[in-house]
CSV table of C-alpha atoms in Angstrom, one decimal:
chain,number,residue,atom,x,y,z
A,1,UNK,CA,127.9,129.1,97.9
A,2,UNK,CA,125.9,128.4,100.3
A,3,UNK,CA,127.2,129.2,104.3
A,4,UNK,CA,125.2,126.0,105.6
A,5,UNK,CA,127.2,123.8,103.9
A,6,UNK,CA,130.3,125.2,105.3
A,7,UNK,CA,132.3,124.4,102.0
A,8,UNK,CA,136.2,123.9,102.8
A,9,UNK,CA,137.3,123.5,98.6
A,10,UNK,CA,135.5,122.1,96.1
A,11,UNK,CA,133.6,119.4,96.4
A,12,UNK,CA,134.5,119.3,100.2
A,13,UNK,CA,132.2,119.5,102.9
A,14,UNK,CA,130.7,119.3,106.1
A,15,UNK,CA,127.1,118.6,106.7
A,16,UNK,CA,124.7,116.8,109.1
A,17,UNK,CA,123.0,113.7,108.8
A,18,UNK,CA,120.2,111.9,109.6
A,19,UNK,CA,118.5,108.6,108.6
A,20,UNK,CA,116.0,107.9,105.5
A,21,UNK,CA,113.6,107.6,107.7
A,22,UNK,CA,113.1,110.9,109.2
A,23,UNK,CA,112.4,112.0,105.5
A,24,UNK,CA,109.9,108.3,105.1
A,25,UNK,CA,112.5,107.2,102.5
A,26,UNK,CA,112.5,103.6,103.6
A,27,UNK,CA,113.7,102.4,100.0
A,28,UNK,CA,116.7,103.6,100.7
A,29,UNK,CA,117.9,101.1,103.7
A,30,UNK,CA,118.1,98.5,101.0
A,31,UNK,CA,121.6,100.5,98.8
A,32,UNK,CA,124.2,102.9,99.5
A,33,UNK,CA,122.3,105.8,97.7
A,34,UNK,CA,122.0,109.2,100.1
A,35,UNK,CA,120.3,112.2,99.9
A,36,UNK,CA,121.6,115.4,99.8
A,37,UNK,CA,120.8,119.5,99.1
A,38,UNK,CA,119.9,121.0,95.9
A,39,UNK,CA,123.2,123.3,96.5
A,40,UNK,CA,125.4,120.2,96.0
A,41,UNK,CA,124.0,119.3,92.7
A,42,UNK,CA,124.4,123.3,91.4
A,43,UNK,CA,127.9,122.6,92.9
A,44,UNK,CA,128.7,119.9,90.5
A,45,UNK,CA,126.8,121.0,87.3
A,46,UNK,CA,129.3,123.3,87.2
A,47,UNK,CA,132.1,121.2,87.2
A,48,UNK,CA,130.0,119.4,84.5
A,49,UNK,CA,131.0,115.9,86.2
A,50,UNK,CA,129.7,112.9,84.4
A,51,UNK,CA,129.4,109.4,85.5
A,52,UNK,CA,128.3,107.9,88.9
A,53,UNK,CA,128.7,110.4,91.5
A,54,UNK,CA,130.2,109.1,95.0
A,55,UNK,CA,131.0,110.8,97.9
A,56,UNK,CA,134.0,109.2,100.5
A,57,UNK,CA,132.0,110.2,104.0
A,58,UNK,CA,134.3,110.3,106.7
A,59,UNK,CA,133.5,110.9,110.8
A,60,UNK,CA,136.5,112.5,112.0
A,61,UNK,CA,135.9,111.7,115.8
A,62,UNK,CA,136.6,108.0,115.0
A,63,UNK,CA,138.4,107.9,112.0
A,64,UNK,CA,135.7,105.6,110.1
A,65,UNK,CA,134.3,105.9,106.2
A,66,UNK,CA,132.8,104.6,103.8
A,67,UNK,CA,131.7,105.9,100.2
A,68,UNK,CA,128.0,105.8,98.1
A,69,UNK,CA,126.6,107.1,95.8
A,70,UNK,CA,122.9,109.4,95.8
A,71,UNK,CA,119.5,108.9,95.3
A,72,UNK,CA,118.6,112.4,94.5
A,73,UNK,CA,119.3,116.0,96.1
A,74,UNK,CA,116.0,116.8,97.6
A,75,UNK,CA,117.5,117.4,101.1
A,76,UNK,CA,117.0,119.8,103.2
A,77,UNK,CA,120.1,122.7,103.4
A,78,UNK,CA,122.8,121.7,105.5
A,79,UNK,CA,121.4,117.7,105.7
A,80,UNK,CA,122.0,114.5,103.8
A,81,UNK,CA,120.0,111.7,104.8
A,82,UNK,CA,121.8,108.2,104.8
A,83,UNK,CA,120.5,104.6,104.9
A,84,UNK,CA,120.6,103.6,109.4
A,85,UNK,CA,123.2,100.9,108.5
A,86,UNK,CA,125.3,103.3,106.9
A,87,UNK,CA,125.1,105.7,110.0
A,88,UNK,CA,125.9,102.5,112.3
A,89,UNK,CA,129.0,101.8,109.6
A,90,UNK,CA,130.5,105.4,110.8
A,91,UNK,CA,129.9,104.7,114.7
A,92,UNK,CA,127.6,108.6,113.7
A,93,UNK,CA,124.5,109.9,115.6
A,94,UNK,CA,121.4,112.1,114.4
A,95,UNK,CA,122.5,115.2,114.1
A,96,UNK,CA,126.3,114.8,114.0
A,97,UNK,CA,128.4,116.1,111.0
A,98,UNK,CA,130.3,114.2,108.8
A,99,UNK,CA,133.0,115.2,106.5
A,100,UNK,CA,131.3,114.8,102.7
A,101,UNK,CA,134.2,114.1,99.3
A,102,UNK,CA,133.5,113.8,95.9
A,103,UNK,CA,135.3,110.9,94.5
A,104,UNK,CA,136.0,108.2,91.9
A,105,UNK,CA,136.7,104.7,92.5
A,106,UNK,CA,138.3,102.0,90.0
A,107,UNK,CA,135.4,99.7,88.9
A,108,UNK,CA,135.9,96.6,90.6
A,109,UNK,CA,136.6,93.0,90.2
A,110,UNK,CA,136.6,90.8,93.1
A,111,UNK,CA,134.7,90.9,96.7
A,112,UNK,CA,134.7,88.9,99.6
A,113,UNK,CA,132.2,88.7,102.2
A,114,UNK,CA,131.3,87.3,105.6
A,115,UNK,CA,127.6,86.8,106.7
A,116,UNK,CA,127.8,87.1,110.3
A,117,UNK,CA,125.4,84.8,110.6
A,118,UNK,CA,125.3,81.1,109.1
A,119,UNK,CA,121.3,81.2,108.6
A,120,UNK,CA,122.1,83.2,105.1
A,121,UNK,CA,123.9,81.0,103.6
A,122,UNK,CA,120.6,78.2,104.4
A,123,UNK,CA,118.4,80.2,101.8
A,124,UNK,CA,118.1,79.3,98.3
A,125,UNK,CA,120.9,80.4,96.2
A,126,UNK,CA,122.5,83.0,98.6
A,127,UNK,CA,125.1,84.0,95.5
A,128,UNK,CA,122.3,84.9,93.4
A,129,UNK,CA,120.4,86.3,96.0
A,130,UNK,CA,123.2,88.7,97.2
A,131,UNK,CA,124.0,89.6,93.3
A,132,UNK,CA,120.6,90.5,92.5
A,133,UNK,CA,120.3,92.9,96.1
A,134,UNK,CA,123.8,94.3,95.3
A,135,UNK,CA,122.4,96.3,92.3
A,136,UNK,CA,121.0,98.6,94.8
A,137,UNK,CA,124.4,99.3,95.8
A,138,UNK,CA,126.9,102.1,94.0
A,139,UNK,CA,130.0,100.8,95.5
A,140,UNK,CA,131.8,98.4,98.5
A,141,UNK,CA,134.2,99.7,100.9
A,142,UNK,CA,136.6,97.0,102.2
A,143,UNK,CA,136.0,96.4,106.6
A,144,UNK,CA,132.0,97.9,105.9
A,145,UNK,CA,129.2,95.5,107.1
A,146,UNK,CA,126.0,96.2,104.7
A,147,UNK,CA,122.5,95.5,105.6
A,148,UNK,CA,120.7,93.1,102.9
A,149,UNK,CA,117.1,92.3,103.2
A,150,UNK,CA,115.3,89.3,101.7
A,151,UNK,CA,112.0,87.8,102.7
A,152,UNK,CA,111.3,90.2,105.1
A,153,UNK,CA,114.7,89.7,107.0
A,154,UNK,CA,117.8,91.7,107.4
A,155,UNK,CA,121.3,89.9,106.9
A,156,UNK,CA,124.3,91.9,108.1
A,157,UNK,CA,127.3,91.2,105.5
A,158,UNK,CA,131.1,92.0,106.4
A,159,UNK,CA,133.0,93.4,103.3
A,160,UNK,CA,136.3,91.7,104.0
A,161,UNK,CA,138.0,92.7,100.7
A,162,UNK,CA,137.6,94.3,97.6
A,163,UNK,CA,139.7,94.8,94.6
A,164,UNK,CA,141.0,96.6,93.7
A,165,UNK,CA,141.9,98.7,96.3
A,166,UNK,CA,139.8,99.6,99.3
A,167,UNK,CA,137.2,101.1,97.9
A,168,UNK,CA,135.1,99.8,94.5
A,169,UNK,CA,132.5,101.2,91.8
A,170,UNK,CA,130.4,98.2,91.2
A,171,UNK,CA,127.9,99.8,88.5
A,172,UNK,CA,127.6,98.0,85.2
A,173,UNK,CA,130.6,95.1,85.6
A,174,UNK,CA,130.9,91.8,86.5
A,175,UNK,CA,132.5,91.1,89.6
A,176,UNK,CA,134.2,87.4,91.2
A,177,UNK,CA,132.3,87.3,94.4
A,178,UNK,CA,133.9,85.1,97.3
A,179,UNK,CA,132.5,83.7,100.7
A,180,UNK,CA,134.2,83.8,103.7
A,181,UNK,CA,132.7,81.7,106.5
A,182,UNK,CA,130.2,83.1,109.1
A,183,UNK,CA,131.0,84.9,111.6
A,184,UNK,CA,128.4,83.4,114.3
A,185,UNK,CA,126.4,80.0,113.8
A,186,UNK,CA,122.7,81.0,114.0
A,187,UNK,CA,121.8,77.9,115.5
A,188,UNK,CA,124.6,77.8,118.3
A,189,UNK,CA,123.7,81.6,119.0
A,190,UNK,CA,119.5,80.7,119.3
A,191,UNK,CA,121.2,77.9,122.0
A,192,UNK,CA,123.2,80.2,123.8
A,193,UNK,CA,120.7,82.4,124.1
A,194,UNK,CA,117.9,80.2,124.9
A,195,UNK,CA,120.8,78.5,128.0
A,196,UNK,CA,120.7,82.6,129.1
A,197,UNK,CA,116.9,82.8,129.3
A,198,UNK,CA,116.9,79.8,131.5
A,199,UNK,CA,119.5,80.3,133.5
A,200,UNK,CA,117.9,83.9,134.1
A,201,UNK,CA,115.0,82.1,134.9
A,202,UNK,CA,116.5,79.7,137.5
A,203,UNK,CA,118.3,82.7,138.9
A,204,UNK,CA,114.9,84.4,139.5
A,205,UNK,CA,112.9,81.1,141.3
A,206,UNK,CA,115.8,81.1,143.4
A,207,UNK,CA,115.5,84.1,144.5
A,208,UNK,CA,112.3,84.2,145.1
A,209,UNK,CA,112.8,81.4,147.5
């Protein structure tokens, strides 16, 4: 067993993150998938666990979590590398160390999610769009917001529910797929913002005066 990975039982424990980036892993930021250390993977070949492995991460300074599943176990000892929206997700900095579980979830049948902005909903087919970028994805954890990117663009999607319960597998089965409505309109955000600029603006000539 390996000290750095301070092991509490099996399958428990404690390590410190940091985002893909740091190890150029930008593929990543598109799914759930992690990285984590060769010792992890010894760890579970000896339990000979089959079937999607997943991982409930939990940041015990703010209570938050979320589950995914990995990539691969090239980290370095003592790391695990997560996608930045996934770090955002657990309120987490670089360097900070989260609580790691192995886990298995039901696989699911139903989601519903929130764009918080209206402009995803104005592309071509945003069902089929979000189905197809979901296959990057090992599971949905009710009260997450995921990052999707299409066309060069990041779209920030609330999981409102899943079912059933909190947490889902969504590997290999079809799942109902709901929309709740946005969050923000795009449109009346640009305006507000664009009423801030110039009122900034005014502000400034007028003091300048």
């Amino acid at each position: 067993m390996d000290a750095a990975l301070d092991f509490q039982i099996a399958f428990e424990f404690n390590v410190k993150v940091y985002p893909v980036t740091f190890v150029n892993r930008l593929d990543l930021e598109k799914g759930d998938k992690i990285l984590l250390p060769p010792s992890i993977l010894q760890k579970l070949s000896e339990s000979e666990i089959k079937g999607p492995i997943i991982f409930e991460i939990k940041n015990t300074n703010s209570t938050r979590k979320t589950h995914c599943g990995v990539m691969d176990f090239t980290a370095d000892e003592g790391c695990a590398y997560l996608p930045r929206w996934m770090m955002q997700n657990l309120d987490t900095k670089e360097g900070e160390k989260l609580y790691f579980s192995y886990t298995s979830l039901e696989k699911g049948n139903y989601v519903k999610l929130q764009p918080q902005t209206d402009d995803f909903l104005n592309i071509s087919n945003p069902k089929a769009v979000l189905e197809a970028k979901l296959r990057y994805f090992t599971c949905l954890t009710r009260s997450d917001t995921i990052a999707i990117e299409y066309n060069e663009k990041i779209y920030w999607i609330n999981v409102v529910e899943v079912k059933p319960g909190v947490a889902i597998l969504i590997v290999d089965t079809d799942i109902d797929v709901d929309f709740a409505s946005p969050v923000l309109k795009k449109r009346h955000e640009e305006h507000s913002n664009t009423l801030k600029d110039n009122i900034s603006e005014n502000q400034k000539k007028k003091d300048e005066t």
